[in-house]
Structures are given as structure tokens and as C-alpha cells.
Amino acid sequence: MRKPVIAGNWKLFKTKNEALALIEELAPQVKDVDNVEIIVAPVFTVLPSLVPATAGTNISLAAQDVFWEEEGAFTGEVSSRMLLDAGASHVIIGHSERRQYFGETEATVNKKTKAALAGALVPIMCIGETLDAREAGDTFKVLETQLKGGLEGLTASQFAPVIVAYEPVWAIGTGKTATDDQAQEAHAFIRGVLASLYGQETAGKTRILYGGSVKAENVKGLMSCADIDGALVGGASLKAATFAPIVRFRD
Ligand code: PEP
């Protein structure tokens, strides 16, 4: 069975004290939730402060990006080694905002995914089509290109820890969620591509998260879909009152 993952992407929000206050409020509200992996992704600078705050809780820490080199003359970048040192266990890679505003491509996503794996971080690799691509009937083509490009050169055993997040760009931060059927269709397609790359067994074990305006009101329907194994949550992860009910989707 695939253990569900509920991950909160805090994006460019939350200073240290704001992040600590959120963890303090969230942790007791989710402490009895078992069999769900709970992850939050603060900005880089806040990661070390959240290590003691999350110690002894069921909440893990992710970074929102990683650079592919381990060290060197790369001003402004942060490597997987440094993220591990700062307390992250996971890292979001290829989020659509990074593709849109920071020039991320399949090639950079691939290098970052390999660097994360080499650095013992679990990559949460994001893929998803724009509204234009969906309307042009290119959804599957885009997903396949992003998936194969991002994973190029990885063997099945290297790929095994990777978590994939399907985030239709038109549903991120817009309040528009894919319907359960639209999301399930994309997830089943993604699992099929993974099976073609790595075999049924590995594909069957891969967690594929849905992201795009996930809220307490729609999480149950999404989580009841056969190929949806969790959620990557933006806006609704910024408050314990809206994130805890998503984590507690089984209640
Ligand atoms: C995201 O940023 O990954 C995301 C899904 O955002 P939101 O939940 O706000 O749509």
C-alpha cells in the first residue's frame, strides 16, 4: 500500500517566528494522525529553526528548491548537502512557479532530481500542464515530456524514492481544482508512463500527489481516487485551521 503524503508548500511566506507559531498550532492538531506522511516546506532560512520545533512530531521538513552542484562558486544557490545539514528530508523540484519565473526546464529539473537523490533527499518532482496546453489537447504530451525529461538517466532503483506531484498550472492558486475525474485521469496516465519506464511494480509503489487549490472541502473526493496518493497544498497550508483538516482527510 502507498502511504499518503500531505505536503504544505509555504512558498515565499512565513518568517521564522511566523513559521514557529504555525508549527506550534499545527503539531497538536495532527499528532494522532498515523499512516499519513506530513511535510511542510518553508523558505530556506527558516529550515534550521523548525528542526527543534518538529522534533518528536510527525511533521517532516522539505525545501522548495535545490541546486545541482554540491558546492563551488555558485552565488546564491543551496545544495542538497546544505539542505540536509539544515534539516530537510525532502525537496520540491520543478514547481510550476520555478518553471514560469526562474527558467526551470526538464534539463534543470533532471539535474536537481539527481542531485537531491545523490544527497539523500527525497525529491517531490512537480509536473503539470498550462491551461493553453489543456485546451489544445496536449495535457498527456506535456506530462510525458516533463516526466521523462525530469527522470532521464535514472534507473528504477534510483527513481524509487521519488514522489511525483501532478499540479495543473491552471489550478494553482486560482481556486479552480481539477475535478476528481480529471485528476484521476492524469494520475493514471502518469503511473502508466512510470510503468513504461520502470515496470509495474515500481510504478505501483510511487506516490503521486495532486496539487492545485486543494482544500478541506475537496480533499476527500481527490483522495478517494485510485491513483491519487496525497496532496501538495499551497494557500491552504499557511494556516493550521485550513491545513490540519486536509491532513485529517480520513476523519
Ligand atoms: C502549490 O503551490 O503547489 C499549490 C498547489 O498551490 P495552491 O494550493 O495554492 O493552489
PDB file of C-alpha atoms and ligand atoms in Angstrom:
ATOM      1  CA  MET A   1       0.000   0.000   0.000  1.00  0.00           C
ATOM      2  CA  ARG A   2       1.146   3.530  -0.744  1.00  0.00           C
ATOM      3  CA  LYS A   3       1.347   5.707   2.357  1.00  0.00           C
ATOM      4  CA  PRO A   4      -0.424   9.005   1.628  1.00  0.00           C
ATOM      5  CA  VAL A   5       1.599  12.219   1.694  1.00  0.00           C
ATOM      6  CA  ILE A   6       0.158  15.619   2.561  1.00  0.00           C
ATOM      7  CA  ALA A   7       2.730  18.325   1.904  1.00  0.00           C
ATOM      8  CA  GLY A   8       2.387  22.050   2.502  1.00  0.00           C
ATOM      9  CA  ASN A   9       4.281  24.400   0.219  1.00  0.00           C
ATOM     10  CA  TRP A  10       4.655  27.636   2.129  1.00  0.00           C
ATOM     11  CA  LYS A  11       6.221  29.401  -0.870  1.00  0.00           C
ATOM     12  CA  LEU A  12       7.583  32.893  -0.058  1.00  0.00           C
ATOM     13  CA  PHE A  13       5.616  33.213   3.178  1.00  0.00           C
ATOM     14  CA  LYS A  14       6.426  32.888   6.889  1.00  0.00           C
ATOM     15  CA  THR A  15       9.333  34.404   8.732  1.00  0.00           C
ATOM     16  CA  LYS A  16      10.960  32.334  11.450  1.00  0.00           C
ATOM     17  CA  ASN A  17       8.555  33.403  14.180  1.00  0.00           C
ATOM     18  CA  GLU A  18       5.512  33.030  11.945  1.00  0.00           C
ATOM     19  CA  ALA A  19       6.665  29.555  10.927  1.00  0.00           C
ATOM     20  CA  LEU A  20       7.297  28.539  14.537  1.00  0.00           C
ATOM     21  CA  ALA A  21       3.845  29.776  15.534  1.00  0.00           C
ATOM     22  CA  LEU A  22       2.260  27.762  12.727  1.00  0.00           C
ATOM     23  CA  ILE A  23       4.080  24.565  13.718  1.00  0.00           C
ATOM     24  CA  GLU A  24       3.141  25.093  17.348  1.00  0.00           C
ATOM     25  CA  GLU A  25      -0.507  25.314  16.359  1.00  0.00           C
ATOM     26  CA  LEU A  26      -0.445  22.562  13.730  1.00  0.00           C
ATOM     27  CA  ALA A  27       1.517  19.854  15.534  1.00  0.00           C
ATOM     28  CA  PRO A  28      -1.056  19.119  18.277  1.00  0.00           C
ATOM     29  CA  GLN A  29      -3.875  19.088  15.721  1.00  0.00           C
ATOM     30  CA  VAL A  30      -2.261  16.328  13.668  1.00  0.00           C
ATOM     31  CA  LYS A  31      -0.247  14.413  16.259  1.00  0.00           C
ATOM     32  CA  ASP A  32      -2.621  11.423  16.338  1.00  0.00           C
ATOM     33  CA  VAL A  33      -2.680  11.086  12.537  1.00  0.00           C
ATOM     34  CA  ASP A  34      -0.817   7.975  11.572  1.00  0.00           C
ATOM     35  CA  ASN A  35      -0.283   6.432   8.209  1.00  0.00           C
ATOM     36  CA  VAL A  36      -0.034   9.845   6.540  1.00  0.00           C
ATOM     37  CA  GLU A  37       3.321  11.442   5.815  1.00  0.00           C
ATOM     38  CA  ILE A  38       3.054  15.113   6.774  1.00  0.00           C
ATOM     39  CA  ILE A  39       5.564  17.517   5.240  1.00  0.00           C
ATOM     40  CA  VAL A  40       5.936  21.285   5.296  1.00  0.00           C
ATOM     41  CA  ALA A  41       8.208  23.295   3.016  1.00  0.00           C
ATOM     42  CA  PRO A  42       9.296  26.652   4.459  1.00  0.00           C
ATOM     43  CA  VAL A  43      11.765  29.085   2.901  1.00  0.00           C
ATOM     44  CA  PHE A  44      15.425  28.019   3.203  1.00  0.00           C
ATOM     45  CA  THR A  45      16.261  30.448   6.004  1.00  0.00           C
ATOM     46  CA  VAL A  46      13.587  29.034   8.302  1.00  0.00           C
ATOM     47  CA  LEU A  47      14.504  25.351   7.956  1.00  0.00           C
ATOM     48  CA  PRO A  48      17.027  25.117  10.836  1.00  0.00           C
ATOM     49  CA  SER A  49      14.635  26.817  13.287  1.00  0.00           C
ATOM     50  CA  LEU A  50      11.964  24.255  12.523  1.00  0.00           C
ATOM     51  CA  VAL A  51      14.208  21.304  13.362  1.00  0.00           C
ATOM     52  CA  PRO A  52      13.734  21.545  17.149  1.00  0.00           C
ATOM     53  CA  ALA A  53      10.109  22.632  16.663  1.00  0.00           C
ATOM     54  CA  THR A  54       9.269  19.485  14.682  1.00  0.00           C
ATOM     55  CA  ALA A  55      11.494  17.070  16.624  1.00  0.00           C
ATOM     56  CA  GLY A  56       9.325  14.385  18.172  1.00  0.00           C
ATOM     57  CA  THR A  57       6.364  15.299  15.926  1.00  0.00           C
ATOM     58  CA  ASN A  58       5.103  13.500  12.819  1.00  0.00           C
ATOM     59  CA  ILE A  59       5.956  16.502  10.613  1.00  0.00           C
ATOM     60  CA  SER A  60       8.921  16.383   8.204  1.00  0.00           C
ATOM     61  CA  LEU A  61      10.653  19.282   6.507  1.00  0.00           C
ATOM     62  CA  ALA A  62      11.129  19.969   2.830  1.00  0.00           C
ATOM     63  CA  ALA A  63      12.994  22.675   0.950  1.00  0.00           C
ATOM     64  CA  GLN A  64      11.351  24.356  -2.021  1.00  0.00           C
ATOM     65  CA  ASP A  65      14.294  24.037  -4.415  1.00  0.00           C
ATOM     66  CA  VAL A  66      17.861  22.759  -4.639  1.00  0.00           C
ATOM     67  CA  PHE A  67      20.882  23.462  -6.830  1.00  0.00           C
ATOM     68  CA  TRP A  68      22.550  20.555  -8.620  1.00  0.00           C
ATOM     69  CA  GLU A  69      26.160  21.157  -7.621  1.00  0.00           C
ATOM     70  CA  GLU A  70      27.323  20.131  -4.170  1.00  0.00           C
ATOM     71  CA  GLU A  71      29.477  23.211  -3.605  1.00  0.00           C
ATOM     72  CA  GLY A  72      31.502  25.780  -5.517  1.00  0.00           C
ATOM     73  CA  ALA A  73      31.335  29.266  -6.963  1.00  0.00           C
ATOM     74  CA  PHE A  74      27.554  29.418  -7.422  1.00  0.00           C
ATOM     75  CA  THR A  75      26.484  32.564  -5.603  1.00  0.00           C
ATOM     76  CA  GLY A  76      23.005  32.412  -4.144  1.00  0.00           C
ATOM     77  CA  GLU A  77      22.458  28.685  -4.580  1.00  0.00           C
ATOM     78  CA  VAL A  78      21.828  25.981  -1.973  1.00  0.00           C
ATOM     79  CA  SER A  79      22.903  22.360  -2.447  1.00  0.00           C
ATOM     80  CA  SER A  80      21.354  19.113  -1.262  1.00  0.00           C
ATOM     81  CA  ARG A  81      24.204  18.701   1.202  1.00  0.00           C
ATOM     82  CA  MET A  82      23.370  22.064   2.754  1.00  0.00           C
ATOM     83  CA  LEU A  83      19.659  21.304   2.823  1.00  0.00           C
ATOM     84  CA  LEU A  84      20.273  18.044   4.619  1.00  0.00           C
ATOM     85  CA  ASP A  85      22.510  19.942   7.030  1.00  0.00           C
ATOM     86  CA  ALA A  86      19.689  22.476   7.575  1.00  0.00           C
ATOM     87  CA  GLY A  87      17.230  19.711   8.469  1.00  0.00           C
ATOM     88  CA  ALA A  88      15.323  18.976   5.259  1.00  0.00           C
ATOM     89  CA  SER A  89      14.457  15.410   4.349  1.00  0.00           C
ATOM     90  CA  HIS A  90      12.538  16.270   1.164  1.00  0.00           C
ATOM     91  CA  VAL A  91      12.788  18.861  -1.585  1.00  0.00           C
ATOM     92  CA  ILE A  92      10.231  20.207  -4.044  1.00  0.00           C
ATOM     93  CA  ILE A  93      11.697  20.290  -7.553  1.00  0.00           C
ATOM     94  CA  GLY A  94      10.334  21.858 -10.733  1.00  0.00           C
ATOM     95  CA  HIS A  95       7.350  23.641  -9.197  1.00  0.00           C
ATOM     96  CA  SER A  96       5.459  25.471 -11.950  1.00  0.00           C
ATOM     97  CA  GLU A  97       6.365  28.825 -10.372  1.00  0.00           C
ATOM     98  CA  ARG A  98      10.017  27.932 -10.803  1.00  0.00           C
ATOM     99  CA  ARG A  99       9.408  26.854 -14.394  1.00  0.00           C
ATOM    100  CA  GLN A 100       7.417  30.042 -15.070  1.00  0.00           C
ATOM    101  CA  TYR A 101       9.529  32.688 -13.291  1.00  0.00           C
ATOM    102  CA  PHE A 102      13.002  31.180 -12.971  1.00  0.00           C
ATOM    103  CA  GLY A 103      13.528  29.397 -16.252  1.00  0.00           C
ATOM    104  CA  GLU A 104      13.436  25.831 -14.959  1.00  0.00           C
ATOM    105  CA  THR A 105      13.373  23.261 -17.736  1.00  0.00           C
ATOM    106  CA  GLU A 106      13.249  19.476 -17.970  1.00  0.00           C
ATOM    107  CA  ALA A 107      17.055  19.578 -18.036  1.00  0.00           C
ATOM    108  CA  THR A 108      17.401  21.579 -14.798  1.00  0.00           C
ATOM    109  CA  VAL A 109      14.692  19.507 -13.111  1.00  0.00           C
ATOM    110  CA  ASN A 110      16.632  16.400 -14.113  1.00  0.00           C
ATOM    111  CA  LYS A 111      19.915  17.703 -12.691  1.00  0.00           C
ATOM    112  CA  LYS A 112      18.220  18.798  -9.467  1.00  0.00           C
ATOM    113  CA  THR A 113      16.393  15.485  -9.069  1.00  0.00           C
ATOM    114  CA  LYS A 114      19.663  13.585  -9.471  1.00  0.00           C
ATOM    115  CA  ALA A 115      21.420  15.912  -7.020  1.00  0.00           C
ATOM    116  CA  ALA A 116      18.666  15.503  -4.439  1.00  0.00           C
ATOM    117  CA  LEU A 117      18.800  11.713  -4.710  1.00  0.00           C
ATOM    118  CA  ALA A 118      22.582  11.713  -4.515  1.00  0.00           C
ATOM    119  CA  GLY A 119      22.294  13.869  -1.406  1.00  0.00           C
ATOM    120  CA  ALA A 120      19.773  11.527   0.243  1.00  0.00           C
ATOM    121  CA  LEU A 121      16.882  13.958  -0.064  1.00  0.00           C
ATOM    122  CA  VAL A 122      13.506  12.743  -1.323  1.00  0.00           C
ATOM    123  CA  PRO A 123      12.545  14.747  -4.410  1.00  0.00           C
ATOM    124  CA  ILE A 124       8.940  15.851  -4.844  1.00  0.00           C
ATOM    125  CA  MET A 125       9.054  16.371  -8.588  1.00  0.00           C
ATOM    126  CA  CYS A 126       6.290  18.617  -9.926  1.00  0.00           C
ATOM    127  CA  ILE A 127       4.789  18.376 -13.379  1.00  0.00           C
ATOM    128  CA  GLY A 128       1.646  19.858 -14.879  1.00  0.00           C
ATOM    129  CA  GLU A 129       0.107  21.410 -17.956  1.00  0.00           C
ATOM    130  CA  THR A 130      -0.895  25.027 -18.526  1.00  0.00           C
ATOM    131  CA  LEU A 131      -4.446  25.992 -19.432  1.00  0.00           C
ATOM    132  CA  ASP A 132      -3.370  26.560 -23.054  1.00  0.00           C
ATOM    133  CA  ALA A 133      -1.879  23.061 -23.231  1.00  0.00           C
ATOM    134  CA  ARG A 134      -5.038  21.521 -21.752  1.00  0.00           C
ATOM    135  CA  GLU A 135      -7.289  23.427 -24.143  1.00  0.00           C
ATOM    136  CA  ALA A 136      -5.115  22.385 -27.086  1.00  0.00           C
ATOM    137  CA  GLY A 137      -5.496  18.729 -26.054  1.00  0.00           C
ATOM    138  CA  ASP A 138      -1.817  18.467 -25.164  1.00  0.00           C
ATOM    139  CA  THR A 139      -2.104  17.524 -21.481  1.00  0.00           C
ATOM    140  CA  PHE A 140      -0.725  13.997 -21.794  1.00  0.00           C
ATOM    141  CA  LYS A 141       2.020  15.098 -24.188  1.00  0.00           C
ATOM    142  CA  VAL A 142       3.197  17.758 -21.711  1.00  0.00           C
ATOM    143  CA  LEU A 143       3.051  15.372 -18.750  1.00  0.00           C
ATOM    144  CA  GLU A 144       5.011  12.711 -20.594  1.00  0.00           C
ATOM    145  CA  THR A 145       7.665  15.193 -21.749  1.00  0.00           C
ATOM    146  CA  GLN A 146       8.089  16.699 -18.277  1.00  0.00           C
ATOM    147  CA  LEU A 147       8.147  13.307 -16.595  1.00  0.00           C
ATOM    148  CA  LYS A 148      10.572  11.632 -18.996  1.00  0.00           C
ATOM    149  CA  GLY A 149      12.786  14.742 -19.166  1.00  0.00           C
ATOM    150  CA  GLY A 150      12.900  15.163 -15.402  1.00  0.00           C
ATOM    151  CA  LEU A 151      13.722  11.494 -14.829  1.00  0.00           C
ATOM    152  CA  GLU A 152      16.129  10.949 -17.707  1.00  0.00           C
ATOM    153  CA  GLY A 153      19.004   8.646 -16.854  1.00  0.00           C
ATOM    154  CA  LEU A 154      17.578   7.361 -13.563  1.00  0.00           C
ATOM    155  CA  THR A 155      17.328   3.621 -13.069  1.00  0.00           C
ATOM    156  CA  ALA A 156      14.299   2.072 -11.370  1.00  0.00           C
ATOM    157  CA  SER A 157      16.135   1.714  -8.086  1.00  0.00           C
ATOM    158  CA  GLN A 158      17.439   5.281  -8.239  1.00  0.00           C
ATOM    159  CA  PHE A 159      13.927   6.513  -9.067  1.00  0.00           C
ATOM    160  CA  ALA A 160      12.198   4.505  -6.312  1.00  0.00           C
ATOM    161  CA  PRO A 161      12.140   7.187  -3.553  1.00  0.00           C
ATOM    162  CA  VAL A 162      10.854   9.939  -5.875  1.00  0.00           C
ATOM    163  CA  ILE A 163       7.427  11.420  -5.161  1.00  0.00           C
ATOM    164  CA  VAL A 164       5.675  12.892  -8.204  1.00  0.00           C
ATOM    165  CA  ALA A 165       3.283  15.833  -7.866  1.00  0.00           C
ATOM    166  CA  TYR A 166       0.743  16.481 -10.601  1.00  0.00           C
ATOM    167  CA  GLU A 167      -0.107  20.152 -10.463  1.00  0.00           C
ATOM    168  CA  PRO A 168      -2.162  21.511 -13.353  1.00  0.00           C
ATOM    169  CA  VAL A 169      -0.863  25.081 -13.621  1.00  0.00           C
ATOM    170  CA  TRP A 170      -4.378  26.428 -14.192  1.00  0.00           C
ATOM    171  CA  ALA A 171      -5.439  25.101 -10.788  1.00  0.00           C
ATOM    172  CA  ILE A 172      -2.577  26.530  -8.715  1.00  0.00           C
ATOM    173  CA  GLY A 173      -3.634  29.445  -6.544  1.00  0.00           C
ATOM    174  CA  THR A 174      -6.665  30.068  -8.723  1.00  0.00           C
ATOM    175  CA  GLY A 175      -9.337  28.385  -6.640  1.00  0.00           C
ATOM    176  CA  LYS A 176     -10.039  26.124  -9.656  1.00  0.00           C
ATOM    177  CA  THR A 177      -9.489  22.487  -8.765  1.00  0.00           C
ATOM    178  CA  ALA A 178      -9.341  19.739 -11.338  1.00  0.00           C
ATOM    179  CA  THR A 179     -12.407  17.550 -10.948  1.00  0.00           C
ATOM    180  CA  ASP A 180     -11.766  14.198  -9.317  1.00  0.00           C
ATOM    181  CA  ASP A 181     -12.120  12.581 -12.755  1.00  0.00           C
ATOM    182  CA  GLN A 182      -9.697  14.998 -14.446  1.00  0.00           C
ATOM    183  CA  ALA A 183      -7.135  14.470 -11.687  1.00  0.00           C
ATOM    184  CA  GLN A 184      -7.538  10.686 -11.651  1.00  0.00           C
ATOM    185  CA  GLU A 185      -7.186  10.550 -15.440  1.00  0.00           C
ATOM    186  CA  ALA A 186      -3.891  12.467 -15.283  1.00  0.00           C
ATOM    187  CA  HIS A 187      -2.608  10.399 -12.352  1.00  0.00           C
ATOM    188  CA  ALA A 188      -3.419   7.125 -14.105  1.00  0.00           C
ATOM    189  CA  PHE A 189      -1.599   8.399 -17.184  1.00  0.00           C
ATOM    190  CA  ILE A 190       1.442   9.375 -15.099  1.00  0.00           C
ATOM    191  CA  ARG A 191       1.503   5.950 -13.454  1.00  0.00           C
ATOM    192  CA  GLY A 192       1.334   4.371 -16.909  1.00  0.00           C
ATOM    193  CA  VAL A 193       4.343   6.392 -18.085  1.00  0.00           C
ATOM    194  CA  LEU A 194       6.232   5.382 -14.923  1.00  0.00           C
ATOM    195  CA  ALA A 195       5.338   1.742 -15.612  1.00  0.00           C
ATOM    196  CA  SER A 196       6.717   2.062 -19.131  1.00  0.00           C
ATOM    197  CA  LEU A 197       9.957   3.488 -17.718  1.00  0.00           C
ATOM    198  CA  TYR A 198      10.428   1.394 -14.581  1.00  0.00           C
ATOM    199  CA  GLY A 199       7.967  -1.502 -14.647  1.00  0.00           C
ATOM    200  CA  GLN A 200       4.588  -2.051 -12.980  1.00  0.00           C
ATOM    201  CA  GLU A 201       5.984  -2.860  -9.574  1.00  0.00           C
ATOM    202  CA  THR A 202       7.935   0.385  -9.151  1.00  0.00           C
ATOM    203  CA  ALA A 203       5.114   2.445 -10.700  1.00  0.00           C
ATOM    204  CA  GLY A 204       2.640   0.776  -8.357  1.00  0.00           C
ATOM    205  CA  LYS A 205       4.672   1.878  -5.356  1.00  0.00           C
ATOM    206  CA  THR A 206       5.177   5.509  -6.455  1.00  0.00           C
ATOM    207  CA  ARG A 207       3.282   8.181  -4.570  1.00  0.00           C
ATOM    208  CA  ILE A 208       1.648  10.638  -6.976  1.00  0.00           C
ATOM    209  CA  LEU A 209       0.317  13.773  -5.281  1.00  0.00           C
ATOM    210  CA  TYR A 210      -2.297  16.152  -6.636  1.00  0.00           C
ATOM    211  CA  GLY A 211      -1.772  19.893  -6.263  1.00  0.00           C
ATOM    212  CA  GLY A 212      -3.957  22.814  -7.233  1.00  0.00           C
ATOM    213  CA  SER A 213      -6.322  24.609  -4.830  1.00  0.00           C
ATOM    214  CA  VAL A 214      -6.662  21.611  -2.521  1.00  0.00           C
ATOM    215  CA  LYS A 215      -8.835  22.441   0.488  1.00  0.00           C
ATOM    216  CA  ALA A 216     -10.675  20.601   3.241  1.00  0.00           C
ATOM    217  CA  GLU A 217     -13.777  20.680   1.038  1.00  0.00           C
ATOM    218  CA  ASN A 218     -12.273  18.830  -1.932  1.00  0.00           C
ATOM    219  CA  VAL A 219      -9.550  16.660  -0.405  1.00  0.00           C
ATOM    220  CA  LYS A 220     -11.758  13.689   0.426  1.00  0.00           C
ATOM    221  CA  GLY A 221     -13.006  13.313  -3.152  1.00  0.00           C
ATOM    222  CA  LEU A 222      -9.494  13.604  -4.553  1.00  0.00           C
ATOM    223  CA  MET A 223      -8.073  11.141  -2.021  1.00  0.00           C
ATOM    224  CA  SER A 224     -10.745   8.596  -2.903  1.00  0.00           C
ATOM    225  CA  CYS A 225      -9.348   8.333  -6.457  1.00  0.00           C
ATOM    226  CA  ALA A 226      -7.378   5.162  -7.118  1.00  0.00           C
ATOM    227  CA  ASP A 227      -4.168   6.828  -8.290  1.00  0.00           C
ATOM    228  CA  ILE A 228      -4.110   9.900  -6.037  1.00  0.00           C
ATOM    229  CA  ASP A 229      -1.789   9.303  -3.100  1.00  0.00           C
ATOM    230  CA  GLY A 230      -1.722  12.679  -1.448  1.00  0.00           C
ATOM    231  CA  ALA A 231      -1.717  16.398  -1.957  1.00  0.00           C
ATOM    232  CA  LEU A 232       0.721  19.252  -2.408  1.00  0.00           C
ATOM    233  CA  VAL A 233      -1.026  22.210  -0.829  1.00  0.00           C
ATOM    234  CA  GLY A 234      -0.149  25.884  -1.258  1.00  0.00           C
ATOM    235  CA  GLY A 235      -2.549  28.500   0.089  1.00  0.00           C
ATOM    236  CA  ALA A 236      -4.410  26.220   2.472  1.00  0.00           C
ATOM    237  CA  SER A 237      -1.156  25.098   4.121  1.00  0.00           C
ATOM    238  CA  LEU A 238      -0.475  28.556   5.545  1.00  0.00           C
ATOM    239  CA  LYS A 239      -2.891  28.191   8.467  1.00  0.00           C
ATOM    240  CA  ALA A 240      -3.282  25.288  10.860  1.00  0.00           C
ATOM    241  CA  ALA A 241      -7.050  25.748  10.665  1.00  0.00           C
ATOM    242  CA  THR A 242      -7.068  25.005   6.933  1.00  0.00           C
ATOM    243  CA  PHE A 243      -4.137  22.563   6.707  1.00  0.00           C
ATOM    244  CA  ALA A 244      -4.961  20.243   9.614  1.00  0.00           C
ATOM    245  CA  PRO A 245      -8.333  19.181   8.131  1.00  0.00           C
ATOM    246  CA  ILE A 246      -6.549  18.298   4.868  1.00  0.00           C
ATOM    247  CA  VAL A 247      -4.040  16.161   6.770  1.00  0.00           C
ATOM    248  CA  ARG A 248      -7.022  14.609   8.587  1.00  0.00           C
ATOM    249  CA  PHE A 249      -8.806  13.784   5.319  1.00  0.00           C
ATOM    250  CA  ARG A 250      -9.876  10.427   6.720  1.00  0.00           C
ATOM    251  CA  ASP A 251     -11.899  11.968   9.611  1.00  0.00           C
TER     252      ASP A 251
HETATM  253  C1  PEP B   1       1.224  24.781  -4.946  1.00  0.00           C
HETATM  254  O1  PEP B   1       1.803  25.845  -4.849  1.00  0.00           O
HETATM  255  O2  PEP B   1       1.893  23.748  -5.064  1.00  0.00           O
HETATM  256  C2  PEP B   1      -0.231  24.771  -4.907  1.00  0.00           C
HETATM  257  C3  PEP B   1      -0.847  23.681  -5.249  1.00  0.00           C
HETATM  258  O3  PEP B   1      -0.856  25.943  -4.523  1.00  0.00           O
HETATM  259  P1  PEP B   1      -2.414  26.127  -4.172  1.00  0.00           P
HETATM  260  O4  PEP B   1      -2.810  25.004  -3.241  1.00  0.00           O
HETATM  261  O5  PEP B   1      -2.496  27.469  -3.506  1.00  0.00           O
HETATM  262  O6  PEP B   1      -3.178  26.073  -5.447  1.00  0.00           O
END
